[in-house]
Amino acid sequence: MIILSINAGSSSLKFSIYKMPEEEKIASGLFERIGLNDSKYSIKYLNNKYEKEVLLENHVDAVLKLVEELINLKIITDIKDIEGIGNRVVQGGDKFFQSVIVDDKVIEGIKELYPLGPLHNPGAISGILAFKNILPNVKSVAVFDTSFHQTIEKENYLYPVPKKWYEDLSVRKYGFHGTSHRYLTDAICKELNNDNLKIITCHLGNGASISAIKDKKCIDTTMGFTPLAGIMMGSRSGNIDPSIVPYVMEKLNLNSQEMSNILNKQSGICAITDGIVDFRDLEVSYKKNESKAITALKMFTRRIVDFIASYYCLLNKADVIIFSAGIGENSSFAREQIISNLSMLDIYLDHEKNNNIEKGKINLISSDKSKVLVYVIPTDEELMIAKDTYNLIVNS
Ligand code: ADP
């Protein structure tokens, strides 16, 4: 069965195509700047990369082009080969506990969540509707970044603010990157042949979050009402004293949009280093002994260590810590910085293993004396979306 895994934004559409249940990725690509003057797309398949600039007025144009090119490039033989479409939806609020087959009610539900996911949900709906238009008979599935976190209990998802904010405005922790945390959980449970593990998953990319998981259920996570919360990130502040916000808005005469923009795009590592967002550049600068990079790295590490230690207590010890995403999978340096601060919990790295990761594989990197197993696992949100889509379609 050919399944498309789709991540649609307001002006982009990322896709991966899988043969399921073999989990074989047969192509992937990106349509960019949809609705803008200089739209373009790229498709990767086998060892080829195909790129083209073309006018794409909307998501329907992009989907039409995608299907046309898949047939032209002989990635599929006929439009009928596509049997399922899985769509990433960032905000599922407390409406969606798991992935679902899309119908009119689901579309309405995702739209009702626009106020909670204004930057992401409209793009997802554009993608869903475009496929509905071009492939009306193909089943479509919505996979939510938030749904894995719906098992978090009230005491962990409520904020200590007026109850009406929760009741009337839906202000609570939702958590994000859920598809990745779920993928990592499934992968380690399968690897260790044990569904009753206590796991701390560290998804450390440009956006970053950590989750505490027990018996495959999420107990807590660092992102919150929005992906701005939790640990310090490439350009996001993570948790700060909330009083800073009205104070600075008043002093600098900023409106809420400007403030939100600064906290999301000009804070985190970027703010402390005067402009470094990419972790590779931070490593270079740190190794040159540049003081801003040293401070940023200490801040970044400190916040991650604090959450790992906190989740270790919440879980009453942990069996496994997992590193994943751009930084977690690729930076032995970041992993070393973090784990070297956890020796009081008897967590230790095997430096040889940490420095010699086999890419694309599950790697154990803790030393024999470590009381907690430490792993590097490459995450794969697109595959998780394809798996959910396949399973829902087969069982519907
Ligand atoms: P996102 O999906 O949130 O954009 P990614 O998971 O792609 O993020 O991670 C991007 C981050 O991973 C960047 O900060 C990048 O510098 C970092 N990264 C990627 N490769 C390496 C590497 N080899 N060493 C250190 N950091 C890396």
Short mmCIF file of C-alpha atoms and ligand atoms in Angstrom, two decimals:
data_model
loop_
_atom_site.label_atom_id
_atom_site.label_comp_id
_atom_site.label_asym_id
_atom_site.label_seq_id
_atom_site.Cartn_x
_atom_site.Cartn_y
_atom_site.Cartn_z
CA MET A 1 0.00 0.00 0.00
CA ILE A 2 1.37 3.43 -0.96
CA ILE A 3 0.95 6.00 1.82
CA LEU A 4 1.81 9.71 1.64
CA SER A 5 2.99 11.36 4.83
CA ILE A 6 2.26 15.09 4.64
CA ASN A 7 3.45 18.05 6.70
CA ALA A 8 1.69 21.13 5.32
CA GLY A 9 2.46 24.66 6.50
CA SER A 10 0.89 27.93 5.45
CA SER A 11 3.17 28.20 2.38
CA SER A 12 4.86 24.81 2.22
CA LEU A 13 4.10 21.13 1.83
CA LYS A 14 6.64 18.50 2.84
CA PHE A 15 5.99 14.92 1.85
CA SER A 16 7.39 11.41 2.21
CA ILE A 17 6.03 8.38 0.38
CA TYR A 18 6.13 4.93 1.92
CA LYS A 19 5.38 1.44 0.80
CA MET A 20 3.55 -0.05 3.77
CA PRO A 21 3.65 -2.22 5.78
CA GLU A 22 7.26 -2.71 4.56
CA GLU A 23 8.05 0.82 5.87
CA GLU A 24 10.07 1.43 2.72
CA LYS A 25 10.52 5.12 1.93
CA ILE A 26 10.32 5.51 -1.84
CA ALA A 27 10.44 9.30 -2.24
CA SER A 28 10.33 12.56 -0.34
CA GLY A 29 10.30 16.24 -1.14
CA LEU A 30 9.19 19.75 -0.49
CA PHE A 31 6.94 22.32 -2.13
CA GLU A 32 7.93 25.80 -0.98
CA ARG A 33 6.67 29.35 -1.19
CA ILE A 34 3.17 28.25 -2.22
CA GLY A 35 1.05 31.31 -3.03
CA LEU A 36 4.17 33.49 -3.43
CA ASN A 37 5.92 34.60 -6.63
CA ASP A 38 8.89 32.27 -6.64
CA SER A 39 7.40 28.92 -5.66
CA LYS A 40 9.42 25.78 -6.29
CA TYR A 41 9.58 22.11 -5.47
CA SER A 42 12.11 19.34 -5.08
CA ILE A 43 11.60 15.59 -5.12
CA LYS A 44 14.16 13.02 -3.93
CA TYR A 45 13.83 9.40 -5.04
CA LEU A 46 16.33 6.57 -5.28
CA ASN A 47 19.59 8.51 -5.75
CA ASN A 48 18.03 11.31 -7.76
CA LYS A 49 16.98 14.81 -6.85
CA TYR A 50 14.59 16.66 -9.11
CA GLU A 51 14.03 20.41 -8.68
CA LYS A 52 11.80 22.87 -10.49
CA GLU A 53 10.53 26.43 -10.17
CA VAL A 54 6.87 26.79 -11.01
CA LEU A 55 3.94 29.02 -10.13
CA LEU A 56 1.92 27.38 -7.35
CA GLU A 57 -0.99 29.59 -6.40
CA ASN A 58 -2.28 27.39 -3.62
CA HIS A 59 -2.06 23.96 -1.97
CA VAL A 60 -4.38 22.42 -4.60
CA ASP A 61 -1.83 23.44 -7.28
CA ALA A 62 0.95 21.86 -5.22
CA VAL A 63 -0.92 18.57 -4.76
CA LEU A 64 -1.83 18.45 -8.48
CA LYS A 65 1.82 18.99 -9.37
CA LEU A 66 2.95 16.40 -6.84
CA VAL A 67 0.68 13.69 -8.23
CA GLU A 68 1.65 14.59 -11.81
CA GLU A 69 5.38 14.41 -11.04
CA LEU A 70 5.08 11.14 -9.12
CA ILE A 71 3.63 9.57 -12.24
CA ASN A 72 6.12 11.35 -14.61
CA LEU A 73 9.06 10.21 -12.52
CA LYS A 74 7.60 6.69 -12.38
CA ILE A 75 7.57 6.75 -8.59
CA ILE A 76 3.99 5.51 -8.90
CA THR A 77 2.33 4.15 -12.02
CA ASP A 78 -1.16 5.48 -11.50
CA ILE A 79 -2.95 7.99 -9.25
CA LYS A 80 -4.92 5.01 -7.90
CA ASP A 81 -1.69 3.63 -6.36
CA ILE A 82 -2.03 6.18 -3.55
CA GLU A 83 -4.20 4.51 -0.92
CA GLY A 84 -3.74 6.70 2.12
CA ILE A 85 -2.69 10.19 3.18
CA GLY A 86 -1.38 10.92 6.67
CA ASN A 87 -1.39 14.57 7.71
CA ARG A 88 0.65 16.12 10.49
CA VAL A 89 -1.52 18.43 12.61
CA VAL A 90 0.35 20.35 15.30
CA GLN A 91 -2.47 21.27 17.69
CA GLY A 92 -5.07 18.67 18.61
CA GLY A 93 -6.03 20.43 21.86
CA ASP A 94 -7.88 18.14 24.25
CA LYS A 95 -10.18 17.01 21.44
CA PHE A 96 -7.88 14.44 19.85
CA PHE A 97 -6.34 11.67 21.98
CA GLN A 98 -5.04 9.73 19.00
CA SER A 99 -4.73 9.78 15.24
CA VAL A 100 -8.09 9.68 13.42
CA ILE A 101 -9.52 9.18 9.95
CA VAL A 102 -10.46 12.62 8.62
CA ASP A 103 -14.15 13.36 8.09
CA ASP A 104 -16.11 16.63 8.16
CA LYS A 105 -16.35 16.51 11.97
CA VAL A 106 -12.56 16.14 12.30
CA ILE A 107 -12.00 19.06 9.90
CA GLU A 108 -14.36 21.20 12.00
CA GLY A 109 -12.55 20.08 15.17
CA ILE A 110 -9.14 21.08 13.78
CA LYS A 111 -10.56 24.43 12.65
CA GLU A 112 -12.04 25.07 16.10
CA LEU A 113 -8.48 24.76 17.41
CA TYR A 114 -7.15 27.60 15.21
CA PRO A 115 -6.95 29.99 18.20
CA LEU A 116 -4.64 27.47 19.96
CA GLY A 117 -2.54 26.71 16.89
CA PRO A 118 -2.76 29.84 14.75
CA LEU A 119 0.61 29.33 13.05
CA HIS A 120 0.15 25.66 12.17
CA ASN A 121 -3.42 24.34 12.02
CA PRO A 122 -4.58 26.49 9.06
CA GLY A 123 -1.70 25.10 6.94
CA ALA A 124 -2.63 21.53 7.89
CA ILE A 125 -6.24 22.17 6.86
CA SER A 126 -5.10 23.63 3.52
CA GLY A 127 -3.18 20.39 2.89
CA ILE A 128 -6.06 18.13 3.95
CA LEU A 129 -8.56 20.01 1.78
CA ALA A 130 -6.24 20.06 -1.22
CA PHE A 131 -5.87 16.26 -1.14
CA LYS A 132 -9.63 15.89 -0.55
CA ASN A 133 -10.12 17.93 -3.71
CA ILE A 134 -7.66 15.99 -5.89
CA LEU A 135 -8.04 12.49 -4.36
CA PRO A 136 -11.61 12.52 -2.95
CA ASN A 137 -11.80 8.76 -2.51
CA VAL A 138 -8.49 8.26 -0.74
CA LYS A 139 -8.67 7.94 3.06
CA SER A 140 -6.96 10.72 4.93
CA VAL A 141 -5.68 10.50 8.52
CA ALA A 142 -4.81 13.31 10.96
CA VAL A 143 -1.85 12.70 13.28
CA PHE A 144 -1.50 15.23 16.08
CA ASP A 145 1.72 16.46 17.74
CA THR A 146 -0.22 16.85 20.97
CA SER A 147 -2.09 13.55 21.24
CA PHE A 148 0.72 11.52 22.87
CA HIS A 149 0.68 14.05 25.74
CA GLN A 150 -3.04 13.65 26.41
CA THR A 151 -2.25 11.04 29.09
CA ILE A 152 -0.61 13.75 31.24
CA GLU A 153 -2.56 14.15 34.51
CA LYS A 154 -4.22 17.36 35.62
CA GLU A 155 -1.58 18.21 38.23
CA ASN A 156 1.01 18.25 35.46
CA TYR A 157 -0.99 19.96 32.71
CA LEU A 158 -2.71 22.72 34.70
CA TYR A 159 -0.95 26.05 35.29
CA PRO A 160 -1.34 27.73 38.69
CA VAL A 161 -3.36 30.63 37.22
CA PRO A 162 -7.09 31.56 37.50
CA LYS A 163 -9.25 28.50 36.78
CA LYS A 164 -11.32 30.44 34.26
CA TRP A 165 -8.28 30.69 31.98
CA TYR A 166 -8.44 26.92 31.66
CA GLU A 167 -12.23 26.65 31.61
CA ASP A 168 -12.97 29.51 29.22
CA LEU A 169 -9.73 29.95 27.28
CA SER A 170 -8.36 26.39 27.24
CA VAL A 171 -5.09 27.54 28.83
CA ARG A 172 -3.22 24.35 29.83
CA LYS A 173 -0.13 22.39 28.87
CA TYR A 174 -0.61 20.52 25.57
CA GLY A 175 2.98 19.55 24.77
CA PHE A 176 4.38 19.11 21.26
CA HIS A 177 6.75 16.81 19.30
CA GLY A 178 4.41 14.05 20.51
CA THR A 179 4.79 11.99 17.33
CA SER A 180 8.56 11.94 17.87
CA HIS A 181 8.35 11.08 21.60
CA ARG A 182 5.91 8.28 20.73
CA TYR A 183 8.17 6.97 17.95
CA LEU A 184 11.15 6.88 20.34
CA THR A 185 9.06 5.14 23.01
CA ASP A 186 7.91 2.45 20.58
CA ALA A 187 11.46 2.00 19.27
CA ILE A 188 13.07 1.47 22.68
CA CYS A 189 10.26 -0.78 23.96
CA LYS A 190 10.71 -2.95 20.88
CA GLU A 191 14.52 -2.89 21.20
CA LEU A 192 14.44 -3.95 24.86
CA ASN A 193 11.35 -6.13 24.44
CA ASN A 194 9.71 -4.41 27.40
CA ASP A 195 6.60 -2.17 27.40
CA ASN A 196 6.94 -1.22 31.07
CA LEU A 197 9.94 1.06 30.95
CA LYS A 198 10.48 4.43 32.60
CA ILE A 199 11.87 6.58 29.81
CA ILE A 200 13.14 10.14 29.47
CA THR A 201 13.10 11.15 25.79
CA CYS A 202 15.18 14.18 24.78
CA HIS A 203 14.12 15.51 21.36
CA LEU A 204 16.87 18.08 20.87
CA GLY A 205 16.53 19.90 17.55
CA ASN A 206 16.23 23.55 16.78
CA GLY A 207 12.94 23.20 18.64
CA ALA A 208 13.52 20.95 21.64
CA SER A 209 11.49 19.13 24.26
CA ILE A 210 11.89 16.41 26.88
CA SER A 211 9.23 13.93 28.02
CA ALA A 212 8.82 11.58 30.98
CA ILE A 213 7.18 8.30 29.93
CA LYS A 214 6.04 5.30 31.95
CA ASP A 215 4.49 2.11 30.54
CA LYS A 216 4.36 3.82 27.10
CA LYS A 217 2.26 6.70 28.51
CA CYS A 218 3.45 10.28 28.71
CA ILE A 219 3.53 11.58 32.31
CA ASP A 220 4.94 15.05 31.63
CA THR A 221 6.65 17.07 28.93
CA THR A 222 8.55 20.34 28.79
CA MET A 223 6.68 22.24 26.07
CA GLY A 224 3.41 23.73 27.23
CA PHE A 225 0.48 25.77 26.00
CA THR A 226 2.73 26.48 23.01
CA PRO A 227 6.12 25.16 21.80
CA LEU A 228 7.78 28.20 23.40
CA ALA A 229 7.88 26.62 26.86
CA GLY A 230 10.41 24.33 28.53
CA ILE A 231 14.11 24.17 27.78
CA MET A 232 16.14 26.88 26.04
CA MET A 233 16.18 26.35 22.26
CA GLY A 234 17.93 27.68 19.14
CA SER A 235 15.88 30.86 19.02
CA ARG A 236 13.13 30.25 21.63
CA SER A 237 13.50 31.32 25.24
CA GLY A 238 11.92 28.30 26.93
CA ASN A 239 10.69 28.96 30.49
CA ILE A 240 11.32 32.45 31.87
CA ASP A 241 9.84 34.51 34.70
CA PRO A 242 6.44 35.57 33.24
CA SER A 243 6.74 39.04 34.81
CA ILE A 244 9.52 39.84 32.35
CA VAL A 245 6.94 39.90 29.54
CA PRO A 246 4.68 42.79 30.65
CA TYR A 247 7.70 44.66 32.09
CA VAL A 248 9.64 44.66 28.79
CA MET A 249 6.50 45.26 26.70
CA GLU A 250 5.83 48.40 28.69
CA LYS A 251 9.44 49.63 28.73
CA LEU A 252 10.07 49.00 24.99
CA ASN A 253 6.54 49.81 23.89
CA LEU A 254 6.05 46.41 22.22
CA ASN A 255 2.74 44.86 21.24
CA SER A 256 1.97 41.20 21.92
CA GLN A 257 2.87 40.13 18.37
CA GLU A 258 6.28 41.81 18.59
CA MET A 259 6.92 40.28 22.01
CA SER A 260 5.92 36.82 20.82
CA ASN A 261 8.20 37.20 17.81
CA ILE A 262 11.18 38.11 20.00
CA LEU A 263 10.59 35.20 22.40
CA ASN A 264 10.18 32.71 19.53
CA LYS A 265 12.71 33.95 16.99
CA GLN A 266 15.31 36.12 18.71
CA SER A 267 15.82 34.43 22.06
CA GLY A 268 17.43 31.20 23.30
CA ILE A 269 20.96 30.40 22.09
CA CYS A 270 20.56 33.08 19.40
CA ALA A 271 20.09 35.85 21.99
CA ILE A 272 22.94 34.83 24.29
CA THR A 273 25.45 34.47 21.42
CA ASP A 274 24.28 37.54 19.45
CA GLY A 275 23.05 35.51 16.49
CA ILE A 276 24.12 31.85 16.54
CA VAL A 277 21.10 29.58 16.06
CA ASP A 278 22.72 26.50 14.57
CA PHE A 279 24.18 24.18 17.20
CA ARG A 280 27.13 23.27 14.95
CA ASP A 281 28.18 26.94 14.93
CA LEU A 282 27.77 27.07 18.70
CA GLU A 283 30.13 24.09 19.06
CA VAL A 284 32.75 25.77 16.85
CA SER A 285 32.50 29.01 18.79
CA TYR A 286 32.65 27.15 22.13
CA LYS A 287 35.76 25.26 21.05
CA LYS A 288 37.38 28.60 20.16
CA ASN A 289 36.77 29.57 23.79
CA GLU A 290 34.39 32.40 22.93
CA SER A 291 32.74 33.55 26.12
CA LYS A 292 29.21 34.09 24.71
CA ALA A 293 29.17 30.53 23.37
CA ILE A 294 30.45 29.15 26.67
CA THR A 295 27.67 30.94 28.56
CA ALA A 296 25.00 29.85 26.04
CA LEU A 297 26.13 26.25 26.19
CA LYS A 298 26.15 26.23 30.00
CA MET A 299 22.63 27.67 30.04
CA PHE A 300 21.39 25.19 27.42
CA THR A 301 22.93 22.22 29.26
CA ARG A 302 21.76 23.40 32.71
CA ARG A 303 18.11 23.55 31.66
CA ILE A 304 18.19 20.10 30.06
CA VAL A 305 19.92 18.58 33.08
CA ASP A 306 17.34 20.21 35.40
CA PHE A 307 14.46 18.59 33.51
CA ILE A 308 16.13 15.19 33.24
CA ALA A 309 16.75 15.24 37.02
CA SER A 310 13.21 16.42 37.69
CA TYR A 311 11.72 13.68 35.48
CA TYR A 312 14.00 11.11 37.12
CA CYS A 313 12.25 12.01 40.41
CA LEU A 314 8.79 12.17 38.82
CA LEU A 315 9.25 8.67 37.40
CA ASN A 316 10.84 7.42 40.64
CA LYS A 317 14.09 6.65 38.79
CA ALA A 318 14.41 5.97 35.09
CA ASP A 319 15.43 2.96 33.02
CA VAL A 320 16.40 4.76 29.83
CA ILE A 321 17.37 8.21 28.57
CA ILE A 322 17.06 8.71 24.80
CA PHE A 323 18.72 11.42 22.72
CA SER A 324 17.19 12.27 19.36
CA ALA A 325 16.65 14.94 16.63
CA GLY A 326 19.32 17.15 15.02
CA ILE A 327 21.41 17.89 18.12
CA GLY A 328 20.57 14.74 20.10
CA GLU A 329 21.44 12.40 17.21
CA ASN A 330 24.48 14.22 15.83
CA SER A 331 26.28 16.04 18.62
CA SER A 332 28.41 13.74 20.79
CA PHE A 333 29.61 16.99 22.37
CA ALA A 334 26.07 18.01 23.52
CA ARG A 335 25.40 14.51 24.90
CA GLU A 336 28.72 14.56 26.76
CA GLN A 337 27.99 17.99 28.26
CA ILE A 338 24.56 16.84 29.46
CA ILE A 339 25.39 13.38 30.81
CA SER A 340 28.57 14.57 32.57
CA ASN A 341 26.26 16.61 34.81
CA LEU A 342 24.21 13.57 35.83
CA SER A 343 26.83 11.53 37.69
CA MET A 344 24.99 12.10 41.01
CA LEU A 345 22.27 9.87 39.52
CA ASP A 346 24.92 7.29 38.57
CA ILE A 347 24.41 7.96 34.87
CA TYR A 348 27.59 7.62 32.81
CA LEU A 349 28.57 7.59 29.14
CA ASP A 350 30.87 5.22 27.34
CA HIS A 351 32.92 7.88 25.54
CA GLU A 352 34.07 5.54 22.82
CA LYS A 353 30.49 4.58 21.99
CA ASN A 354 29.28 8.18 22.27
CA ASN A 355 31.88 9.28 19.74
CA ASN A 356 31.27 6.46 17.29
CA ILE A 357 27.57 6.46 16.55
CA GLU A 358 26.30 4.28 13.76
CA LYS A 359 24.01 6.63 11.83
CA GLY A 360 20.42 5.58 11.28
CA LYS A 361 20.69 2.88 13.96
CA ILE A 362 19.74 2.50 17.62
CA ASN A 363 22.97 3.12 19.59
CA LEU A 364 23.58 2.32 23.26
CA ILE A 365 26.07 4.91 24.57
CA SER A 366 26.03 4.45 28.37
CA SER A 367 28.90 2.71 30.15
CA ASP A 368 28.52 -0.63 31.92
CA LYS A 369 28.49 1.07 35.33
CA SER A 370 25.66 3.47 34.42
CA LYS A 371 22.44 2.83 36.39
CA VAL A 372 20.40 4.21 33.49
CA LEU A 373 20.75 3.07 29.88
CA VAL A 374 21.48 5.96 27.54
CA TYR A 375 20.59 5.60 23.87
CA VAL A 376 20.79 7.62 20.66
CA ILE A 377 17.80 6.84 18.44
CA PRO A 378 17.08 8.58 15.15
CA THR A 379 13.52 9.85 15.25
CA ASP A 380 11.17 9.48 12.28
CA GLU A 381 7.94 11.44 12.57
CA GLU A 382 7.03 10.89 8.89
CA LEU A 383 7.23 7.12 9.28
CA MET A 384 5.10 7.30 12.44
CA ILE A 385 2.47 9.25 10.48
CA ALA A 386 2.58 6.64 7.69
CA LYS A 387 2.25 3.80 10.24
CA ASP A 388 -0.78 5.39 11.93
CA THR A 389 -2.35 6.00 8.52
CA TYR A 390 -1.76 2.44 7.39
CA ASN A 391 -3.08 0.94 10.64
CA LEU A 392 -6.21 3.10 10.69
CA ILE A 393 -7.01 2.34 7.06
CA VAL A 394 -6.41 -1.40 7.37
CA ASN A 395 -8.54 -1.60 10.52
CA SER A 396 -11.35 0.69 9.35
P1 ADP B 1 14.07 21.22 13.74
O1 ADP B 1 13.35 20.02 13.12
O2 ADP B 1 13.53 21.67 15.04
O3 ADP B 1 14.34 22.33 12.78
P2 ADP B 1 16.40 19.46 13.71
O4 ADP B 1 15.96 18.24 14.45
O5 ADP B 1 16.57 19.36 12.24
O6 ADP B 1 15.53 20.70 14.12
O7 ADP B 1 17.79 19.93 14.36
C1 ADP B 1 18.45 21.06 13.93
C2 ADP B 1 19.60 21.31 14.89
O8 ADP B 1 20.47 20.17 14.88
C3 ADP B 1 20.43 22.51 14.51
O9 ADP B 1 20.73 23.27 15.65
C4 ADP B 1 21.69 21.87 13.97
O10 ADP B 1 22.81 22.67 14.18
C5 ADP B 1 21.80 20.63 14.82
N1 ADP B 1 22.70 19.67 14.19
C6 ADP B 1 22.52 19.01 13.02
N2 ADP B 1 23.63 18.26 12.73
C7 ADP B 1 24.51 18.47 13.73
C8 ADP B 1 25.82 18.00 14.01
N3 ADP B 1 26.47 17.16 13.20
N4 ADP B 1 26.42 18.42 15.15
C9 ADP B 1 25.79 19.28 15.97
N5 ADP B 1 24.56 19.75 15.78
C10 ADP B 1 23.91 19.37 14.67
#
